[in-house]
Each structure stands twice: as structure tokens, then as C-alpha cells.
Amino acid sequence: MNQALQDIRGDFPILAGSDLIYFDNAATTQKPRQVLDAVVNYYNTQNANPLRGLYGLSVAATEAYEGARETVRAFIGAQSASEIIFTRNATEALNLVAYSYGRTRVKAGDNIVIAVSEHHSNILPWQMVARETGAELRYLECGPEGQYPEEQIDSLIDERTAIVAVAQVSNVLGVSLPVESIIAKAHSAGAVVVIDGAQSTPHAPVDVTALDADFFAFSGHKLLAPMGIGVLYGKETLLEAMPPFLSGGEMIEYVTREDATYAELPHKFEAGTVNAGGAVGLAAAIDYLTDIGLEAVAAHETALTARMMTALKAIPHVSILGSDDPADHHGIVSFNIEGCHPHDVASILDTDGICVRAGHHCAQPLLAHLGIGAACRASVYLYNTEDEVDRFAAALENVRKELGYGS
Amino acid sequence: MDLKSLYREIINEHNLHPAHKHDLEGATADHRGVNPSCGDDIRLQLKIKDGVIEDAAFVGSGCAISQASADMMIDLIVGKSTEEAMTLADGFMRMIQGKADDAEIEALEEAAALQSVSKMPARVKCAELGWRTLGKTLAEGAAEGEGHQPHC
């Protein structure tokens, strides 16, 4: 194990001294003391309503909040902090783009291209935009391991494509989508690209400028931050031209009885009192991950994933979804056991103190496309250990017996 | 009873060797019950004569709890009047919601073992599926229809 990852388990109060095996990290991650302390410290020492008070404490709250924005900017390689909008989560960020950009820019006869492996959060908003504008919703179709052929990207994206919205990493298969070639093709066709980074940002360095993404969304809670804070990155020129998503306090410049002018970016998109404590927690989580290094985190995950896949392949009746290469999984191993419904498998594993997800993972079109009804998903993160993987594999070996099969 | 014992002692047998999982010839009522988000999907068939459930069966697929619960339910309701079956279905739903009294739970016989599922919110819909479908079937008579449950 990487030196930086030695002994970090003690940083996580929920895991320290517990035998619980938490393998549902693709759903949400546990929080280190450093993050929890940062949130408590904000409320203990800096809390006031940011951005509007004319007194010292409010200035301190504003500095904490805007400092967090700068930390996020640096973390994802954005040019300017005004391109960083705080939202509740990736879902809200994607909806912001759909409502403010999609509904106003997409026209009847245009098309919107998404991938069949998308999370429902990156499907439903585009279904809504397509329905309301009369645009066509097109799906990139993946192969059994989640691979998207270049020819399909070339043929599906055309001069009538207004928006391409894809995840950087699938939440079921863990596989990377070819976002570089999708972005290049979309830009050559004049389309804007929305990247759902919910499953990529926690596991690999992201550089939105190098990527040339037009919009990029992620959730804090999947990378050690509290729930309720997420991020939308958008290119300044695009954000400037968009109407606000929500309206109310703190997003205005001037209001008369009939009209209003809106605040400058990014506050135009942050109506109402903001989640400053959450933003401070997100910055602390980013600092924590950056100290360890996302490369070290990714290497650790890949090693655990490789160990898990080797162990699972040795268990009869277990099949793993997606690529054979652990490096393609971003810590996610979805699997099924022949004859056993995933919900039964998860319930049996729960009695052994193992937390895994089971079901459709909010990706029903993908599961239908792969011809499966549901699946189990084990997903690891930086605090998981080889010993946990071994105990998980041992428990899994008994599941069929527990469900009444001879072997 | 802990969950593993519940599977070992009751659920597995009904799931792997159900007594009532087959098509029912001469069924007078036929109703589909679905938990779309987990894929539990059954068709309940009843043969009702003079207000009595003479025979019942189900076909379909789903998790062990959904399938075993439906099989146990049919064990219980065959030979009962439709009113008695409706009361039992209500009793089962109340048990899963943690609201049933001892008499209601006792009346469920073997299916009373599923009481512990009431403490597992994610599995409640699985256990309820057969009973919910029975309730809808009896409420609607022999009318065709679907008993959808959007989340489970």
C-alpha cells in the first residue's frame, strides 16, 4: 500500500474500530475527521450569512465560502472562480444546465445526444428538454463491456446536435467513456458538451480546461465531502448568456416591482442563502484528497479492484459486469450470482456486515441494454483494505449456500 | 429470527421449490403485480367459486422474498372465502408496517415469519408484492389490470 494511505482509516470516525466493510462508495463516501472538523469550525467561528453582511463575521463567512470556490477551481483546472457554481449535487448541476441552457437554446429539429449508460440524473433532464423543445433524444449504444465505438460517435453527432451529455465514468460498469473524442466531435459539429463527473472526480485528476468541457458537474459527497454540496463548472461565455435557474435573494443586482437585473457570475446561479458549511467541507475534502494524491488513490483502488476481480472470478456462478481489466473499473465491480436475486445477495452480505448496492443503480436503460434486470455493486475507495476484499470474497462464496443451493 | 435463519428455514424452500408456482387452469381472476425498480414481477391467478378461493397459483420472477411470500400466501388462502382472504391480506400488510396485533399475525401462520422484514425497508415491497396483488385482485373482482408499485 502507498505510504500516504497507511493508517488513514483512523481519520474516518465511522470506520475506526469498526468491522463494517463499506463497499458502497460509488453511492456515497465516508467523511474524514478533517472534513467534519472543518464544517464544525466554520459554524463555531465564522458563521453568518455570506455575501450580504456589512460586519466582520459576515466577511469571514464570505471569505470561507469564496475560498472554498477557489479550492474547487484549482482542483478541476478551471480558468476562473466565476465559472464555479455551487449546487446541492451533480443532479442539480445537470438540471441547471438543462433548464437554463437546454430549454432556451435547443430548438425543434435539433438533437441531444446522450449515452445509454448514463445515470438517470443525466437522462431525465434531457428527456424533459427534448419533450419541451421538440428535439430528438439520441443514444450512444455501448458494447457489453461498456465500450463506445468511434464510428458511432461520428455518425450520431451531426450538425443538428445542440447538446451532448455524457458521464466521464459509468456508475455501473466503472468504465471511462471516450469523452475526449466525444468533445472533439461535438465541438466540430457546433454542439456544447455536458460532462457528468460524479464518478470520475473522486478517482482521477480532472482538468476541465484541458478537456475543453463546456459544462462539468460533480457531487461533493462522493469525494469525502458532506452531502448537499455539489459543483457545476461552466465556461464563462456560456454561463453569462444563460438565464438564472432559480431566482430570489442574493442573485440580483437591482430589483424594481416589475423587473430585475441579475448579479454577476457565479452568484447569478446561487439564489438564496448558500450552503457555506458544505462548501467549506468540500474544500477540506479536496485538500485531504490532494494531500494524499489522486494518483495514489487511483493506484490503491486499482490494486483492490484487481484483488477483488481475481477472487470473484474464482467463485463458481459469479459473473462480473464490464471490462476484464481492473484499471478500467474506477473502483467499481458490478456482479451477479447465478440463481440469486441481487437484493437477496445484498441482504445476506448485510448480515455479514458488508455494505454493497443492489438493484438498477439508477441506470435502467443500461441494464435493459445489457439484458439484465439488476446487479450487485461493490465499490471501493481509499480507506478500504485488502483484508476487507478477502473477507468480502469469503462471504460471497457462501451466498449461494445461504440461499438454499447445494453449491 | 435472524435473516440468515429466515432464509434457511423458510424462504429458500418456498423460493426454490414453490408448491404453487404454475399456470392455473380455469382461473377466474388473473392480476399482475410488479415492483418495477427491482424487477419482481408476478401474475397471480385465482379460481373463485361461490365466494370461495378454490385454488390459486402464481407465475413470474423476482427475489427470493417476493417469490416465497407469494407461495406462502397461496398456502394460506386456498379454501378461504374471499372476505377471509382479504382480511388476511390486510393483516399481512399491517404486519409489514409494524401495526398488526398478535391475533392478526398468528392468523398468517407460516407467513408470520416474514414479520422481521418490517425492519428492512428495502425489502418491504418484496414481501408485500403477492399480498398487494391479492388485495387488488379481490377488490377488482375478475377485472384485468396491473398492480404497480413505483419504488421498492
Coordinates of C-alpha atoms in Angstrom, one line a residue:
Chain A
M1 CA 0.0 0.0 0.0
N2 CA 1.1 3.5 -0.7
Q3 CA 2.7 5.2 2.2
A4 CA 0.2 8.1 2.1
L5 CA -2.6 5.7 2.6
Q6 CA -1.2 3.9 5.6
D7 CA -3.2 4.4 8.7
I8 CA -5.8 6.8 7.2
R9 CA -8.6 4.6 8.4
G10 CA -8.3 6.2 11.8
D11 CA -9.3 9.5 10.1
F12 CA -12.8 8.2 9.5
P13 CA -14.8 8.0 12.7
I14 CA -17.5 5.7 11.2
L15 CA -14.8 3.2 10.2
A16 CA -12.3 3.5 13.0
G17 CA -12.6 0.5 15.3
S18 CA -15.5 -1.0 13.3
D19 CA -15.6 -4.3 11.4
L20 CA -18.1 -2.9 9.0
I21 CA -17.0 -3.3 5.4
Y22 CA -18.2 -0.3 3.5
F23 CA -18.2 -1.1 -0.2
D24 CA -20.9 1.3 -1.4
N25 CA -18.5 4.2 -2.2
A26 CA -19.9 4.8 -5.6
A27 CA -23.2 5.8 -3.9
T28 CA -21.6 8.0 -1.2
T29 CA -18.3 8.0 0.7
Q30 CA -17.5 8.3 4.4
K31 CA -16.2 11.5 5.8
P32 CA -12.8 12.0 7.5
R33 CA -12.5 13.9 10.8
Q34 CA -10.6 16.7 8.9
V35 CA -13.8 17.4 6.8
L36 CA -16.2 17.1 9.8
D37 CA -13.9 19.4 11.8
A38 CA -13.8 22.0 9.1
V39 CA -17.6 22.1 8.9
V40 CA -17.9 22.4 12.7
N41 CA -15.1 25.0 12.8
Y42 CA -17.0 27.1 10.2
Y43 CA -20.1 27.1 12.3
N44 CA -18.3 27.6 15.5
T45 CA -16.2 30.5 14.4
Q46 CA -17.2 32.0 11.0
N47 CA -20.9 31.5 10.6
A48 CA -23.0 34.4 9.3
N49 CA -25.0 34.9 6.1
P50 CA -22.2 35.2 3.4
L51 CA -22.1 37.8 0.7
R52 CA -24.5 40.3 2.3
G53 CA -23.5 41.3 5.8
L54 CA -21.7 44.6 6.4
Y55 CA -19.9 43.3 9.5
G56 CA -16.8 41.3 10.2
L57 CA -18.3 37.9 10.8
S58 CA -20.2 38.0 7.5
V59 CA -17.0 39.0 5.8
A60 CA -15.3 35.9 7.4
A61 CA -18.2 33.7 6.2
T62 CA -17.9 35.2 2.7
E63 CA -14.1 34.6 2.7
A64 CA -14.6 31.0 3.8
Y65 CA -17.2 30.4 1.1
E66 CA -15.3 32.1 -1.7
G67 CA -12.1 30.4 -0.5
A68 CA -13.8 27.1 -1.0
R69 CA -14.8 28.1 -4.5
E70 CA -11.1 28.9 -5.3
T71 CA -10.1 25.5 -3.9
V72 CA -12.6 23.8 -6.3
R73 CA -11.4 26.0 -9.2
A74 CA -7.8 24.8 -8.7
F75 CA -8.9 21.2 -8.2
I76 CA -10.7 20.9 -11.6
G77 CA -8.4 23.3 -13.5
A78 CA -11.0 26.0 -14.3
Q79 CA -9.7 29.3 -15.5
S80 CA -11.8 31.5 -13.2
A81 CA -13.6 31.1 -9.9
S82 CA -16.6 32.8 -11.5
E83 CA -17.0 29.6 -13.6
I84 CA -17.6 27.5 -10.4
I85 CA -21.3 27.4 -9.3
F86 CA -22.1 25.7 -6.0
T87 CA -25.2 23.4 -6.3
R88 CA -26.6 20.8 -4.0
N89 CA -25.1 17.9 -6.0
A90 CA -24.4 16.7 -9.6
T91 CA -28.1 16.1 -10.2
E92 CA -28.9 19.7 -9.5
A93 CA -25.9 20.9 -11.6
L94 CA -27.1 18.8 -14.6
N95 CA -30.7 20.1 -14.1
L96 CA -29.3 23.7 -14.0
V97 CA -27.8 23.2 -17.5
A98 CA -30.9 21.5 -18.8
Y99 CA -33.3 24.2 -17.6
S100 CA -31.1 27.3 -18.1
Y101 CA -29.3 26.3 -21.3
G102 CA -31.2 23.4 -22.8
R103 CA -34.7 24.8 -22.6
T104 CA -33.7 28.2 -24.0
R105 CA -31.2 27.1 -26.7
V106 CA -32.5 23.8 -28.1
K107 CA -35.0 24.1 -31.0
A108 CA -37.4 21.7 -32.7
G109 CA -35.4 19.6 -35.2
D110 CA -32.2 19.7 -33.1
N111 CA -31.0 16.6 -31.4
I112 CA -29.5 15.9 -28.0
V113 CA -27.0 13.0 -27.7
I114 CA -26.6 11.1 -24.5
A115 CA -25.1 7.6 -23.7
V116 CA -27.2 4.6 -22.8
S117 CA -25.0 4.0 -19.8
E118 CA -26.0 7.4 -18.2
H119 CA -27.3 7.7 -14.7
H120 CA -30.9 8.7 -14.6
S121 CA -29.7 12.2 -13.5
N122 CA -28.2 12.7 -16.9
I123 CA -31.1 11.2 -18.8
L124 CA -34.3 12.6 -17.3
P125 CA -33.3 16.3 -17.7
W126 CA -32.6 15.7 -21.4
Q127 CA -35.8 13.8 -21.9
M128 CA -37.6 16.9 -20.4
V129 CA -35.7 19.3 -22.7
A130 CA -36.4 17.1 -25.8
R131 CA -40.1 16.8 -24.9
E132 CA -40.5 20.5 -24.4
T133 CA -38.5 21.7 -27.4
G134 CA -39.4 19.1 -29.9
A135 CA -35.8 18.0 -30.2
E136 CA -34.7 14.4 -30.8
L137 CA -33.0 12.4 -28.0
R138 CA -30.3 10.1 -29.4
Y139 CA -28.5 7.4 -27.5
L140 CA -24.9 6.2 -28.0
E141 CA -25.1 2.4 -27.6
C142 CA -22.2 0.7 -25.8
G143 CA -20.9 -2.9 -26.2
P144 CA -21.2 -5.5 -23.4
E145 CA -18.1 -4.1 -21.6
G146 CA -19.3 -0.5 -21.9
Q147 CA -17.1 0.4 -24.8
Y148 CA -18.4 3.1 -27.3
P149 CA -17.2 2.7 -30.9
E150 CA -15.7 5.8 -32.5
E151 CA -17.8 5.3 -35.7
Q152 CA -20.9 5.6 -33.6
I153 CA -19.8 8.9 -32.1
D154 CA -19.0 10.2 -35.6
S155 CA -22.3 9.1 -37.1
L156 CA -24.7 10.1 -34.2
I157 CA -23.3 13.6 -33.6
D158 CA -24.2 15.8 -36.5
E159 CA -24.8 19.5 -37.4
R160 CA -28.2 19.4 -35.8
T161 CA -26.7 18.3 -32.4
A162 CA -27.2 21.0 -29.9
I163 CA -26.1 19.2 -26.7
V164 CA -24.0 16.1 -26.0
A165 CA -24.3 15.0 -22.3
V166 CA -22.2 12.0 -21.1
A167 CA -20.6 10.7 -17.9
Q168 CA -16.9 10.6 -17.8
V169 CA -17.2 7.2 -15.9
S170 CA -20.2 4.9 -15.8
N171 CA -21.6 4.3 -12.3
V172 CA -22.4 0.7 -13.1
L173 CA -19.5 -0.6 -15.1
G174 CA -16.9 1.8 -13.8
V175 CA -15.6 2.2 -17.3
S176 CA -14.4 5.5 -18.8
L177 CA -16.3 6.9 -21.8
P178 CA -14.2 8.3 -24.6
V179 CA -15.0 11.9 -23.6
E180 CA -12.0 13.4 -25.5
S181 CA -13.2 12.2 -28.8
I182 CA -16.9 12.9 -27.9
I183 CA -15.9 16.5 -27.1
A184 CA -13.8 17.0 -30.2
K185 CA -16.6 15.6 -32.4
A186 CA -19.3 17.7 -30.7
H187 CA -17.3 20.9 -30.9
S188 CA -16.6 20.3 -34.6
A189 CA -20.4 20.0 -35.0
G190 CA -21.1 23.2 -33.1
A191 CA -22.6 21.4 -30.0
V192 CA -21.9 22.0 -26.4
V193 CA -20.8 19.2 -24.1
V194 CA -22.0 18.5 -20.6
I195 CA -19.8 16.1 -18.7
D196 CA -21.2 14.3 -15.6
G197 CA -18.1 13.9 -13.5
A198 CA -19.9 12.3 -10.4
Q199 CA -18.0 9.0 -10.7
S200 CA -14.7 10.3 -12.2
T201 CA -13.8 13.3 -10.0
P202 CA -13.4 11.3 -6.8
H203 CA -11.0 8.9 -8.5
A204 CA -8.8 10.6 -11.1
P205 CA -7.4 14.1 -11.6
V206 CA -9.8 16.3 -13.7
D207 CA -8.8 19.3 -15.8
V208 CA -11.8 20.9 -17.4
T209 CA -9.7 23.3 -19.4
A210 CA -7.5 20.6 -20.9
L211 CA -10.7 18.5 -21.5
D212 CA -12.3 21.6 -23.1
A213 CA -15.7 20.6 -21.4
D214 CA -18.4 23.2 -21.8
F215 CA -20.1 22.1 -18.6
F216 CA -18.9 19.7 -15.9
A217 CA -20.9 18.5 -12.9
F218 CA -19.9 16.6 -9.7
S219 CA -21.1 15.9 -6.2
G220 CA -19.1 16.6 -3.1
H221 CA -20.4 13.6 -1.1
K222 CA -18.8 11.1 -3.4
L223 CA -15.4 12.5 -2.6
L224 CA -15.4 12.7 1.2
A225 CA -17.4 16.0 1.5
P226 CA -20.7 16.4 3.3
M227 CA -24.0 15.7 1.4
G228 CA -25.7 18.7 0.0
I229 CA -22.8 20.4 -1.8
G230 CA -22.0 19.9 -5.5
V231 CA -20.5 21.8 -8.3
L232 CA -21.3 22.9 -11.8
Y233 CA -18.4 24.2 -13.9
G234 CA -19.4 26.1 -17.0
K235 CA -17.4 28.2 -19.5
E236 CA -17.9 31.8 -18.6
T237 CA -19.2 32.8 -22.1
L238 CA -21.9 30.2 -21.8
L239 CA -22.9 31.0 -18.2
E240 CA -23.0 34.7 -19.0
A241 CA -25.6 34.2 -21.7
M242 CA -27.8 31.9 -19.7
P243 CA -30.9 33.0 -17.6
P244 CA -30.8 32.1 -13.9
F245 CA -32.1 28.7 -12.9
L246 CA -33.6 29.7 -9.6
S247 CA -34.4 33.3 -8.6
G248 CA -34.7 35.0 -5.3
G249 CA -32.2 36.5 -2.8
E250 CA -28.5 37.1 -3.4
M251 CA -28.6 36.6 -7.2
I252 CA -29.8 40.1 -8.1
E253 CA -28.2 43.4 -8.8
Y254 CA -31.2 45.6 -8.8
V255 CA -34.9 44.8 -8.4
T256 CA -37.9 47.0 -9.2
R257 CA -41.6 46.0 -8.9
E258 CA -41.6 44.7 -12.4
D259 CA -38.1 43.7 -13.3
A260 CA -34.6 42.8 -12.0
T261 CA -31.0 42.7 -13.2
Y262 CA -29.0 39.8 -12.2
A263 CA -25.9 39.5 -10.2
E264 CA -22.5 38.7 -11.8
L265 CA -21.3 35.2 -12.1
P266 CA -21.3 32.9 -10.2
H267 CA -23.9 34.4 -7.9
K268 CA -26.5 34.7 -10.6
F269 CA -26.9 30.9 -10.2
E270 CA -26.8 30.7 -6.4
A271 CA -30.2 32.1 -5.4
G272 CA -31.0 32.1 -1.7
T273 CA -28.7 31.5 1.3
V274 CA -25.9 29.3 0.3
N275 CA -24.5 26.1 1.8
A276 CA -21.3 27.7 3.1
G277 CA -20.6 25.0 5.7
G278 CA -20.9 22.4 2.9
A279 CA -18.6 24.4 0.6
V280 CA -16.0 24.6 3.4
G281 CA -16.4 20.8 3.9
L282 CA -15.9 20.2 0.2
A283 CA -12.7 22.4 0.2
A284 CA -11.4 20.4 3.2
A285 CA -12.2 17.1 1.4
I286 CA -10.3 18.3 -1.7
D287 CA -7.4 19.3 0.5
Y288 CA -7.4 15.9 2.1
L289 CA -7.5 14.1 -1.2
T290 CA -4.9 16.4 -2.8
D291 CA -2.5 15.8 0.1
I292 CA -2.7 12.1 -0.4
G293 CA -2.7 12.5 -4.2
L294 CA -5.4 11.3 -6.5
E295 CA -2.8 9.2 -8.4
A296 CA -2.1 7.3 -5.2
V297 CA -5.9 6.9 -4.5
A298 CA -6.4 5.5 -8.1
A299 CA -3.5 3.1 -7.7
H300 CA -4.8 1.8 -4.4
E301 CA -8.3 1.4 -5.9
T302 CA -7.0 -0.4 -8.9
A303 CA -5.0 -2.8 -6.7
L304 CA -8.0 -3.6 -4.6
T305 CA -10.2 -4.0 -7.7
A306 CA -7.7 -6.4 -9.2
R307 CA -7.7 -8.4 -6.0
M308 CA -11.5 -8.4 -5.9
M309 CA -11.9 -9.4 -9.5
T310 CA -9.4 -12.3 -9.2
A311 CA -11.2 -13.5 -6.1
L312 CA -14.7 -13.2 -7.6
K313 CA -13.6 -15.0 -10.8
A314 CA -12.5 -18.0 -8.7
I315 CA -16.0 -18.3 -7.2
P316 CA -18.3 -20.5 -9.2
H317 CA -21.6 -18.9 -10.5
V318 CA -20.3 -15.4 -10.1
S319 CA -20.1 -13.2 -13.2
I320 CA -18.5 -9.7 -13.3
L321 CA -20.0 -7.0 -15.5
G322 CA -17.8 -4.9 -17.8
S323 CA -14.1 -5.0 -18.7
D324 CA -11.7 -7.7 -17.7
D325 CA -9.1 -5.0 -16.8
P326 CA -9.2 -3.7 -13.2
A327 CA -7.8 -0.4 -14.3
D328 CA -11.0 0.2 -16.4
H329 CA -13.2 0.0 -13.3
H330 CA -12.5 3.1 -11.2
G331 CA -13.1 1.0 -8.1
I332 CA -16.5 -0.3 -9.2
V333 CA -17.2 -4.0 -9.5
S334 CA -20.7 -4.9 -10.5
F335 CA -21.6 -8.6 -10.5
N336 CA -24.3 -11.2 -10.3
I337 CA -24.6 -14.7 -8.8
E338 CA -26.4 -17.2 -10.9
G339 CA -29.8 -18.0 -9.4
C340 CA -29.6 -15.3 -6.8
H341 CA -31.5 -12.0 -7.0
P342 CA -29.2 -9.1 -6.2
H343 CA -31.4 -7.9 -3.4
D344 CA -31.1 -11.3 -1.7
V345 CA -27.4 -11.2 -2.1
A346 CA -27.1 -7.8 -0.6
S347 CA -29.3 -8.8 2.3
I348 CA -27.2 -11.9 3.0
L349 CA -24.0 -9.8 2.8
D350 CA -25.5 -7.3 5.2
T351 CA -25.8 -9.9 7.8
D352 CA -22.0 -10.4 7.4
G353 CA -21.5 -6.6 8.0
I354 CA -20.8 -5.9 4.3
C355 CA -22.5 -2.9 2.6
V356 CA -23.0 -3.3 -1.2
R357 CA -25.5 -1.7 -3.5
A358 CA -28.0 -3.9 -5.4
G359 CA -30.6 -3.0 -7.9
H360 CA -30.7 -1.0 -11.1
H361 CA -28.2 1.7 -9.9
C362 CA -30.4 4.5 -11.4
A363 CA -29.3 3.2 -14.8
Q364 CA -32.3 1.2 -16.1
P365 CA -31.6 1.9 -19.8
L366 CA -28.1 0.4 -19.4
L367 CA -29.3 -2.7 -17.6
A368 CA -32.1 -3.2 -20.2
H369 CA -29.4 -2.7 -22.9
L370 CA -27.2 -5.3 -21.3
G371 CA -30.2 -7.7 -20.9
I372 CA -30.1 -7.8 -17.1
G373 CA -32.7 -6.8 -14.5
A374 CA -30.5 -5.9 -11.6
A375 CA -27.0 -6.3 -10.3
C376 CA -24.9 -6.1 -7.2
R377 CA -22.2 -3.5 -7.0
A378 CA -19.2 -3.4 -4.7
S379 CA -17.2 -0.1 -4.9
V380 CA -14.0 0.7 -3.1
Y381 CA -12.3 3.9 -2.0
L382 CA -9.1 5.0 -0.4
Y383 CA -9.8 3.7 3.1
N384 CA -10.7 0.1 2.0
T385 CA -8.2 -2.6 2.6
E386 CA -7.0 -5.9 1.1
D387 CA -8.3 -7.7 4.2
E388 CA -11.8 -6.3 3.6
V389 CA -11.7 -7.6 0.0
D390 CA -10.7 -11.0 1.2
R391 CA -13.5 -11.1 3.8
F392 CA -16.0 -9.9 1.2
A393 CA -14.9 -12.7 -1.2
A394 CA -15.2 -15.3 1.6
A395 CA -18.7 -14.1 2.4
L396 CA -19.7 -14.1 -1.2
E397 CA -18.6 -17.7 -1.6
N398 CA -21.3 -18.7 0.9
V399 CA -24.1 -16.7 -0.5
R400 CA -25.5 -19.4 -2.8
K401 CA -25.5 -21.9 0.1
E402 CA -27.3 -19.4 2.3
L403 CA -29.9 -19.1 -0.4
G404 CA -30.5 -22.8 -0.5
Y405 CA -28.3 -24.1 -3.3
G406 CA -26.0 -27.1 -2.8
S407 CA -23.0 -25.2 -4.1
Chain B
M1 CA -35.3 -14.9 13.8
D2 CA -32.2 -13.5 12.1
L3 CA -32.2 -13.0 8.4
K4 CA -30.0 -16.0 7.5
S5 CA -32.2 -18.3 9.6
L6 CA -35.3 -16.9 7.9
Y7 CA -33.8 -17.7 4.5
R8 CA -32.6 -21.1 5.6
E9 CA -35.6 -22.3 7.4
I10 CA -38.4 -20.8 5.4
I11 CA -37.7 -18.6 2.4
N12 CA -35.3 -20.9 0.4
E13 CA -37.7 -23.8 0.4
H14 CA -40.6 -21.7 -0.9
N15 CA -38.4 -19.9 -3.4
L16 CA -36.5 -22.9 -4.8
H17 CA -39.4 -25.4 -4.6
P18 CA -42.6 -23.4 -4.7
A19 CA -45.8 -25.5 -4.4
H20 CA -48.0 -23.0 -6.2
K21 CA -45.8 -21.6 -9.0
H22 CA -47.5 -22.7 -12.2
D23 CA -50.3 -21.7 -14.5
L24 CA -53.8 -22.3 -13.2
E25 CA -56.3 -23.8 -15.5
G26 CA -59.8 -22.4 -15.2
A27 CA -58.7 -19.3 -13.3
T28 CA -61.5 -16.8 -12.8
A29 CA -59.2 -13.9 -11.8
D30 CA -55.8 -13.0 -13.0
H31 CA -53.8 -10.0 -11.9
R32 CA -50.2 -8.8 -12.4
G33 CA -48.1 -7.3 -9.7
V34 CA -44.8 -5.5 -10.3
N35 CA -42.1 -3.9 -8.4
P36 CA -40.5 -2.1 -11.4
S37 CA -37.4 -0.9 -9.7
C38 CA -36.3 -4.4 -8.5
G39 CA -37.8 -6.4 -11.3
D40 CA -40.1 -8.5 -9.1
D41 CA -42.9 -9.4 -11.5
I42 CA -45.7 -11.9 -10.7
R43 CA -49.1 -12.9 -12.1
L44 CA -51.5 -14.2 -9.5
Q45 CA -54.3 -16.4 -10.7
L46 CA -57.3 -17.3 -8.6
K47 CA -60.2 -19.8 -9.1
I48 CA -63.1 -18.4 -7.2
K49 CA -66.4 -20.2 -6.9
D50 CA -69.4 -19.1 -4.8
G51 CA -67.2 -16.6 -2.9
V52 CA -64.6 -19.2 -2.0
I53 CA -61.0 -19.4 -3.4
E54 CA -61.0 -23.0 -4.6
D55 CA -57.5 -22.8 -6.0
A56 CA -54.7 -20.3 -6.6
A57 CA -51.3 -20.1 -8.3
F58 CA -48.7 -17.6 -9.4
V59 CA -46.1 -17.4 -12.1
G60 CA -43.3 -14.9 -12.6
S61 CA -39.8 -14.0 -11.3
G62 CA -38.2 -11.9 -8.6
C63 CA -36.1 -12.1 -5.4
A64 CA -36.5 -15.0 -3.0
I65 CA -38.5 -13.0 -0.5
S66 CA -41.1 -11.9 -3.1
Q67 CA -41.5 -15.4 -4.5
A68 CA -41.6 -17.2 -1.2
S69 CA -44.1 -14.7 0.3
A70 CA -46.4 -15.3 -2.7
D71 CA -46.1 -19.1 -2.3
M72 CA -46.8 -18.9 1.5
M73 CA -49.8 -16.6 0.8
I74 CA -51.4 -19.1 -1.5
D75 CA -50.8 -21.9 1.0
L76 CA -52.9 -19.8 3.4
I77 CA -55.7 -18.6 1.2
V78 CA -56.8 -21.7 -0.7
G79 CA -60.1 -22.9 0.7
K80 CA -60.8 -19.5 2.4
S81 CA -63.6 -17.2 1.4
T82 CA -62.7 -14.0 -0.5
E83 CA -63.6 -12.0 2.7
E84 CA -61.3 -14.1 4.8
A85 CA -58.5 -13.8 2.2
M86 CA -59.0 -10.0 2.1
T87 CA -58.7 -9.9 5.9
L88 CA -55.5 -11.9 5.8
A89 CA -54.1 -9.7 3.1
D90 CA -54.9 -6.6 5.2
G91 CA -53.3 -8.4 8.3
F92 CA -50.1 -9.1 6.3
M93 CA -49.8 -5.5 5.1
R94 CA -50.4 -4.3 8.7
M95 CA -47.7 -6.7 10.0
I96 CA -45.2 -5.5 7.5
Q97 CA -46.0 -1.9 8.5
G98 CA -45.5 -2.9 12.1
K99 CA -49.1 -2.2 13.0
A100 CA -50.7 -5.7 13.4
D101 CA -51.8 -7.2 16.7
D102 CA -50.9 -10.7 17.8
A103 CA -54.1 -12.3 16.6
E104 CA -53.6 -10.9 13.1
I105 CA -50.0 -12.1 13.0
E106 CA -51.0 -15.6 14.3
A107 CA -53.7 -15.9 11.6
L108 CA -50.9 -15.6 8.9
E109 CA -49.5 -19.0 10.0
E110 CA -46.1 -19.6 8.3
A111 CA -46.2 -16.2 6.6
A112 CA -45.9 -14.6 10.1
A113 CA -42.2 -15.5 9.9
L114 CA -41.8 -12.5 7.5
Q115 CA -42.6 -10.1 10.3
S116 CA -38.9 -9.3 10.6
V117 CA -38.9 -7.9 7.1
S118 CA -40.8 -4.9 8.5
K119 CA -37.4 -3.8 9.9
M120 CA -35.8 -3.9 6.4
P121 CA -37.3 -1.0 4.5
A122 CA -35.6 -2.0 1.3
R123 CA -37.3 -5.5 1.3
V124 CA -40.8 -4.5 2.5
K125 CA -42.1 -4.2 -1.1
C126 CA -40.7 -7.6 -2.0
A127 CA -42.6 -9.3 0.9
E128 CA -45.8 -7.3 0.1
L129 CA -46.0 -8.0 -3.6
G130 CA -48.1 -11.1 -3.6
W131 CA -50.4 -9.8 -0.9
R132 CA -50.8 -6.4 -2.5
T133 CA -51.7 -8.2 -5.8
L134 CA -54.2 -10.4 -4.0
G135 CA -55.8 -7.4 -2.4
K136 CA -56.2 -5.7 -5.8
T137 CA -57.4 -8.8 -7.4
L138 CA -60.2 -9.3 -4.8
A139 CA -61.0 -5.6 -4.8
E140 CA -61.5 -5.5 -8.5
G141 CA -63.1 -8.9 -8.9
A142 CA -62.1 -10.6 -12.1
A143 CA -61.1 -7.4 -13.9
E144 CA -57.8 -7.3 -15.7
G145 CA -55.2 -4.8 -14.6
E146 CA -51.8 -4.2 -13.1
G147 CA -50.7 -3.5 -9.6
H148 CA -47.7 -1.3 -10.0
Q149 CA -45.5 -0.2 -7.2
P150 CA -43.2 2.6 -8.4
H151 CA -40.4 2.2 -5.8
C152 CA -39.1 -0.7 -3.8

